[in-house]
XYZ file of C-alpha atoms in Angstrom:
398
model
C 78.811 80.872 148.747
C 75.516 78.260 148.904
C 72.100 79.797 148.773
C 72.145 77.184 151.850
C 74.980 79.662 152.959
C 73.345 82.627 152.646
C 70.193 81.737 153.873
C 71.719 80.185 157.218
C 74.096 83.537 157.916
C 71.197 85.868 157.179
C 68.837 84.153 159.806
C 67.678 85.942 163.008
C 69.909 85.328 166.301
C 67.709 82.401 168.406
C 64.857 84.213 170.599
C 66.115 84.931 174.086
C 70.308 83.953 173.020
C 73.103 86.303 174.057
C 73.188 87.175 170.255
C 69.300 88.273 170.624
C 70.132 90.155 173.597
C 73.049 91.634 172.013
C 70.763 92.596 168.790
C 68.153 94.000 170.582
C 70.398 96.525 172.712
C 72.439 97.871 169.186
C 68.899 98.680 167.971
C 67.898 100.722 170.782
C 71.699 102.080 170.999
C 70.798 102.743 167.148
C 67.389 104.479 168.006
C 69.265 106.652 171.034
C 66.581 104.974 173.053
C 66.952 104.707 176.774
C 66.462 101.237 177.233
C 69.649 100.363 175.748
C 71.453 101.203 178.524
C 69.468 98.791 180.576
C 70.245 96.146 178.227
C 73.627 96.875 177.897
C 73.765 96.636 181.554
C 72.284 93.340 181.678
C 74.438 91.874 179.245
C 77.451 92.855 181.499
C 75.797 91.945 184.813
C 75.630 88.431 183.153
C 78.857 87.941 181.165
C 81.033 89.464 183.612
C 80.284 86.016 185.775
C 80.699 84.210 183.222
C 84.305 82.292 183.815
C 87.042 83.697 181.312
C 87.878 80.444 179.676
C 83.912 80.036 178.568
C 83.816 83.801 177.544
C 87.393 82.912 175.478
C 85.878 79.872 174.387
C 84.468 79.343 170.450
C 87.276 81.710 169.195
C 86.080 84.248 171.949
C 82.591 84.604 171.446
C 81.689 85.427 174.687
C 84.410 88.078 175.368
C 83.809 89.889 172.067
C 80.193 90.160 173.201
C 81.651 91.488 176.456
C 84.075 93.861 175.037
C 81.205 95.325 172.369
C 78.823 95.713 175.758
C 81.275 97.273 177.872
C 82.323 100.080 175.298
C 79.197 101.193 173.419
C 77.796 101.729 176.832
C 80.222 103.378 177.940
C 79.975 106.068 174.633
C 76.205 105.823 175.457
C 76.610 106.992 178.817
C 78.669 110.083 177.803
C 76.494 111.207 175.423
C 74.549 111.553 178.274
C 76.925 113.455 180.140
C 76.688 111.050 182.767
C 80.548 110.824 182.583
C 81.313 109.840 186.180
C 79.461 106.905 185.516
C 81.040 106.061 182.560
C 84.208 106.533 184.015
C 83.411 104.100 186.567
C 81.724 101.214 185.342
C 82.801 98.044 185.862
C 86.334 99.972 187.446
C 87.546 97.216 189.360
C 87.447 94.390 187.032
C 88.203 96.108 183.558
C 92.015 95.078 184.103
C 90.873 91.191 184.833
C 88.132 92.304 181.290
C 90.187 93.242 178.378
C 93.070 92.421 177.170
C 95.926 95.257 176.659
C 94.307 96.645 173.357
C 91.103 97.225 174.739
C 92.115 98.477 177.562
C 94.777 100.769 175.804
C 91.000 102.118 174.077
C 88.969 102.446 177.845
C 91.695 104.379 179.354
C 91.705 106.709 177.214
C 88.499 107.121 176.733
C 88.418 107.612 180.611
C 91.162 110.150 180.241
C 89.081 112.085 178.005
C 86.179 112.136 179.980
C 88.333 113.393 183.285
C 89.603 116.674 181.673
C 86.033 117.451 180.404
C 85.292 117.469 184.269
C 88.021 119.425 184.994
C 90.316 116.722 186.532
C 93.279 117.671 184.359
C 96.031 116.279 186.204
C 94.077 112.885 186.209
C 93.285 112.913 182.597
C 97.136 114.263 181.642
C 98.626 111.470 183.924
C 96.036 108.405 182.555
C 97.002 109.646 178.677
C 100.370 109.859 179.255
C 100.287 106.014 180.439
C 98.501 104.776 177.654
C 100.368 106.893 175.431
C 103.461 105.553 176.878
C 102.267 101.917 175.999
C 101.588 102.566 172.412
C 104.315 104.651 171.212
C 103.496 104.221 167.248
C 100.254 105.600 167.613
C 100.041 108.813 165.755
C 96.776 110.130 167.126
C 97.427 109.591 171.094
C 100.381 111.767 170.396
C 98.671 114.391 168.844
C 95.772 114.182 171.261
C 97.659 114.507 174.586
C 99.842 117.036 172.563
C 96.410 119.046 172.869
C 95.552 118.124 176.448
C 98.379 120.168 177.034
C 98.055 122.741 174.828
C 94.257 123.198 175.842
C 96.102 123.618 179.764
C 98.418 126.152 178.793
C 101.366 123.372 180.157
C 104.178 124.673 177.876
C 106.659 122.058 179.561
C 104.448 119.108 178.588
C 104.217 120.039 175.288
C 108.367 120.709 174.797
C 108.370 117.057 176.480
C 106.049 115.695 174.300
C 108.021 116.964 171.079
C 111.420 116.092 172.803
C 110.182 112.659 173.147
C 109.182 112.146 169.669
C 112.509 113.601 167.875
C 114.434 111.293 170.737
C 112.488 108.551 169.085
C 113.113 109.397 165.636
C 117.173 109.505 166.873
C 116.752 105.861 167.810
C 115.288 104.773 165.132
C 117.756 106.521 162.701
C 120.787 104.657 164.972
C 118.830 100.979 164.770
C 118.915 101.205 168.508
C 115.242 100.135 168.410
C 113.311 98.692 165.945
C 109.629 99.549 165.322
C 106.526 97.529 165.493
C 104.216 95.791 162.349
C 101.848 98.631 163.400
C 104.464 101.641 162.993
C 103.751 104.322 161.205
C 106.134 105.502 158.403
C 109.501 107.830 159.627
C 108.420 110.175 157.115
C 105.025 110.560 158.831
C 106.579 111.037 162.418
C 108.996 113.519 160.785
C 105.676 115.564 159.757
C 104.083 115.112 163.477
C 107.017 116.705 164.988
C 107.072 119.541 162.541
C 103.298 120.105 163.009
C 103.577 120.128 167.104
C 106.061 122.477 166.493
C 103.825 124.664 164.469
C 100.978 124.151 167.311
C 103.687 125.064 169.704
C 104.948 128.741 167.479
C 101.138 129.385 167.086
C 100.516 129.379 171.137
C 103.709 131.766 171.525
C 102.328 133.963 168.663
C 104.981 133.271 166.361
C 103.436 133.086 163.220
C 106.291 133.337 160.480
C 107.555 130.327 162.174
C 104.733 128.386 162.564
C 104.280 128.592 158.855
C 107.602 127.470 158.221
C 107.345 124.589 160.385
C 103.837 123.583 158.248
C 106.023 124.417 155.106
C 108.243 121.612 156.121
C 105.883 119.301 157.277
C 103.952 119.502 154.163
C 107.129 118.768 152.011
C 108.194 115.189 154.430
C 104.750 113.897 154.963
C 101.640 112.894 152.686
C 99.529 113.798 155.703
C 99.676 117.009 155.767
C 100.616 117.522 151.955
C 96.693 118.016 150.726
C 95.777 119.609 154.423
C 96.533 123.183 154.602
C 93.132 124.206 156.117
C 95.226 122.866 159.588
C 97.471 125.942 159.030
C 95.526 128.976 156.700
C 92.226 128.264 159.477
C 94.398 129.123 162.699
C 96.074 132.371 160.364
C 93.005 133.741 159.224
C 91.271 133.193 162.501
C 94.170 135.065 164.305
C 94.226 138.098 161.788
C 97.289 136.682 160.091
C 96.050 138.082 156.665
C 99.300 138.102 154.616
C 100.573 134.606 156.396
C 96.725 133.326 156.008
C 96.886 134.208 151.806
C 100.082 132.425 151.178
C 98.871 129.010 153.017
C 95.407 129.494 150.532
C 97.240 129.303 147.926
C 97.844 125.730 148.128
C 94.409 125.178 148.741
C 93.262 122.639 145.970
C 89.624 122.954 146.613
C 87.678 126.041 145.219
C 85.174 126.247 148.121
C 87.338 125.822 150.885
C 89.499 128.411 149.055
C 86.970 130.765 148.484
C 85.352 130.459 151.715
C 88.303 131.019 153.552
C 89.806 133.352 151.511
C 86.278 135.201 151.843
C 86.408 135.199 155.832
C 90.431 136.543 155.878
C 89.252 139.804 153.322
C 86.390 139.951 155.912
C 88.262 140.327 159.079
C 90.220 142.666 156.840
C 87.661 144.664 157.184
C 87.264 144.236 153.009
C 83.418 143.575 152.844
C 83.264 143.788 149.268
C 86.417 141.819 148.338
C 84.897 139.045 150.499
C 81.135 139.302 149.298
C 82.719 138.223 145.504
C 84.538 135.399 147.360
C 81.674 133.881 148.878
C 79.582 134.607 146.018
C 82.163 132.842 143.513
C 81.866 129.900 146.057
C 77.889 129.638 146.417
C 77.826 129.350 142.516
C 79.771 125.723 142.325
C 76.974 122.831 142.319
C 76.434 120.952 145.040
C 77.154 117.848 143.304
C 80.817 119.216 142.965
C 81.266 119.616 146.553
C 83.753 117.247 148.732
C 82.239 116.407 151.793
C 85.051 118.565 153.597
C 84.605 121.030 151.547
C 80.511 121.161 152.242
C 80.615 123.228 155.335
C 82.381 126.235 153.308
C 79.930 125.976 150.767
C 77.387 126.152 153.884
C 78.857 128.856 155.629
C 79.949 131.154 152.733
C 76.098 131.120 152.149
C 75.235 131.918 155.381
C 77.569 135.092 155.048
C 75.754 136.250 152.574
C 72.600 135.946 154.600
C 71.463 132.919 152.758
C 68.427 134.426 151.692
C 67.167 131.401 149.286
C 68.186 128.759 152.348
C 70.312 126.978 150.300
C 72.780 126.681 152.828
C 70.216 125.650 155.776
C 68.850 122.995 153.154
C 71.936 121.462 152.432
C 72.749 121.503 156.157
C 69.381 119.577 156.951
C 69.932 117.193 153.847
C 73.384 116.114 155.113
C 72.195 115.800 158.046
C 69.323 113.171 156.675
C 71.739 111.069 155.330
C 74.179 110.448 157.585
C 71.868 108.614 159.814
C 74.181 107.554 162.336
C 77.297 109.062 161.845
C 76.392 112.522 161.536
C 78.964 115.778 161.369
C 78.308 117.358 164.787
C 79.718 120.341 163.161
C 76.800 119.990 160.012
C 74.240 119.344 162.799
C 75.589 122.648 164.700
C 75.516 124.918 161.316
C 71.680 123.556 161.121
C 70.792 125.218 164.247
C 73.315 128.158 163.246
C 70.970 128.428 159.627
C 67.757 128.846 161.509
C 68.828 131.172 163.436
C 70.174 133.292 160.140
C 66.599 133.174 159.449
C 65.218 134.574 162.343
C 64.402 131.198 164.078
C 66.298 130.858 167.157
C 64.305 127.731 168.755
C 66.168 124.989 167.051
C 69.555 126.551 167.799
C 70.229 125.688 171.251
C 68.457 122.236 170.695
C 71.087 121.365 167.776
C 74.045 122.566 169.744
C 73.193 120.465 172.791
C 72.731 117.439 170.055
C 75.995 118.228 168.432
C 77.759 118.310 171.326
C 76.357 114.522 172.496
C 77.827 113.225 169.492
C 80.859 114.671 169.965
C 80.840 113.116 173.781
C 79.598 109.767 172.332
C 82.800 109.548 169.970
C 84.655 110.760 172.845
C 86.295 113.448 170.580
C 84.592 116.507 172.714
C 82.453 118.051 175.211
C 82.204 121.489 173.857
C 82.112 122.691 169.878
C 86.069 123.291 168.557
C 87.284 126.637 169.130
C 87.122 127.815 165.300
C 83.358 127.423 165.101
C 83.288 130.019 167.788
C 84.166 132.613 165.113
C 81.563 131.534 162.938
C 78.684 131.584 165.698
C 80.116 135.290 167.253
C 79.872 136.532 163.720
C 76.484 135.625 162.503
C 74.629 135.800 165.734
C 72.830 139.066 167.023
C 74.914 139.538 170.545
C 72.343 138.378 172.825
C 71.648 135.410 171.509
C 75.559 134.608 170.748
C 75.594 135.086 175.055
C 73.511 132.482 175.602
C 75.132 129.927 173.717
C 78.823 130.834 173.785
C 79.245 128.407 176.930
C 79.027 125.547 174.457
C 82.334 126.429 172.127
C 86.024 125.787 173.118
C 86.317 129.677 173.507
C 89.684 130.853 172.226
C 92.125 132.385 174.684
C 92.722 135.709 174.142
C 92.934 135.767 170.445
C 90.645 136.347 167.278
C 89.057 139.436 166.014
């Protein structure tokens, strides 16, 4: 590449273009500022008029712009919990919008957004559509798996899990023939053995929904290296012995330890678990995998994290992640103040956790499992006041 090149791609968009405009609104979106929503808006007031064949035209320029517009406002609307009007906007022109991709990516956004407001049946029937329309895609699967799970709808779930062996059948008899985008057999084979797990685990079966993760681990790479999907749900659930075996394969020490910690804890072994989580605060931070760094966190904050180690690594991860930060690391923040007898920031972190979880679209409330951690570290009263921000597990846990 020219210095000519580099020098012409590196140049500011032309004051007052649609690339200015476009600029200007990521950098507020970027900032979390207000105004970006009012620039967003603009931009859409504008290029929705706009003719398809011009917005189509220069290898889609226009419609890119468009497309970029219509979804980041959308995620910076539910952030907001404004959610009916992010399920709204632009409604009656989106089909006329985007093409069958993006709209494949709005509806189920939308879908999302409808169960958080309690419109189940809406949100069930939109994700079943679009899962119905992409049928290699993995993670629409497992997600309206969950919608259904989450409702208690046993029959969707067996329908769900029906569906996906009938489609392994086909493939195995070449009666259909699977897309560039497919994912391997071998991973499907894994999916069905995991929903199947999901499904044991809601009827309390436990030796069988370790089997099923046995065999799921053994056909597909995906869940090879992830047993913290199974030993979490075991040891959460008072499955001790179950909970020991799936640790076992654990290959990093402070997920290990931490986990192994908590299942000796609800064991009601308080020592056993104090030389697990002190075994785990002793490995360097430097040695840490990021999935591994809420352990290390948390096994500290067992202990009472009197030297703050835990809160400072919380606040430093936090720093620099910049944009895409953990809402789970932002929650244990708040949770690490609170450890030290600071309850102010708590509530504020939860609430800012829980906007980035709305803003990917991947949550309104905190997962069930940090409910555990929260109940257990928390004096009562303050644990009341912020329960109604957790997925609260139904009926189960110590």
């Amino acid at each position: 590449m020219t210095t000519q090149m580099q020098n012409r791609q590196a140049a500011p968009p032309v004051r007052g273009s649609w690339e200015a405009m476009l600029a200007e609104a990521r950098q507020l979106a970027i900032r979390d500022d207000e105004r970006a929503g009012e620039r967003y808006e603009l931009l859409i007031s504008r290029l929705v008029k706009m003719p398809a064949e011009r917005r189509a035209a220069n290898e889609g320029r226009m419609q890119a712009m468009l497309d970029e517009s219509l979804l980041t406002l959308q995620s910076f609307l539910a952030r907001r919990n404004r959610l009916e009007e992010a399920i709204n906007l632009q409604a009656d022109r989106i089909a006329d919008i985007f093409d069958t991709d993006a709209q494949s990516v709005w509806n189920e956004r939308r879908a999302y957004m409808l169960s958080w407001l309690g419109r189940h049946d809406e949100a069930l029937a939109l994700m079943a559509q679009v899962q119905a329309q992409t049928p290699w895609d993995i993670s629409l699967r497992w997600q309206l798996f969950e919608m259904y799970r989450k409702q208690g709808r046993v029959d969707g779930m067996a329908g769900l899990i029906r569906n996906l062996e009938g489609l392994l059948e086909n493939l195995a008899r070449g009666q259909i023939v699977p897309s560039e985008e497919a994912i391997s057999v071998e991973t499907l084979q894994g999916l069905v053995r995991y929903l199947k797990m999901m499904q044991a685990i809601e009827q309390g079966e436990w030796q069988a929904a370790y089997d099923f993760f046995v065999e799921a681990a053994s056909i597909s790479e995906a869940y090879k290296e992830n047993w913290h999907q199974l030993f979490r749900l075991l040891v959460l659930n008072g499955e001790s012995k179950l909970a020991n075996r799936a640790l076992n394969r654990e290959v990093v020490p402070a997920s290990q330890g931490f986990w192994r910690g908590l299942n000796g804890y609800y064991q009601g072994d308080k020592a056993g678990s104090k030389v697990e989580w002190e075994q785990v605060t002793k490995i360097p931070v430097e040695e840490l995998l990021m999935r591994s760094a809420a352990d290390w966190i948390l096994a500290h904050y067992y202990l009472g994290d009197s030297k703050r180690l835990g809160l400072q690594l919380s606040l430093r991860l936090i720093e620099n992640m910049r944009q895409n930060r953990d809402p789970l690391i932002i929650a244990l923040a708040g949770l690490g103040w609170a450890i030290q007898g600071e309850f102010k920031p708590l509530q504020m972190n939860i609430e800012f956790a829980i906007s980035q979880l709305r803003g990917s679209f991947n949550g309104n409330k905190l997962p069930e499992f940090n409910w555990y951690f929260f109940r257990d570290l928390l004096p009562a009263e303050e644990f009341a006041k912020i329960e109604h921000y957790f997925e609260t597990p139904r009926g189960r846990g110590k």
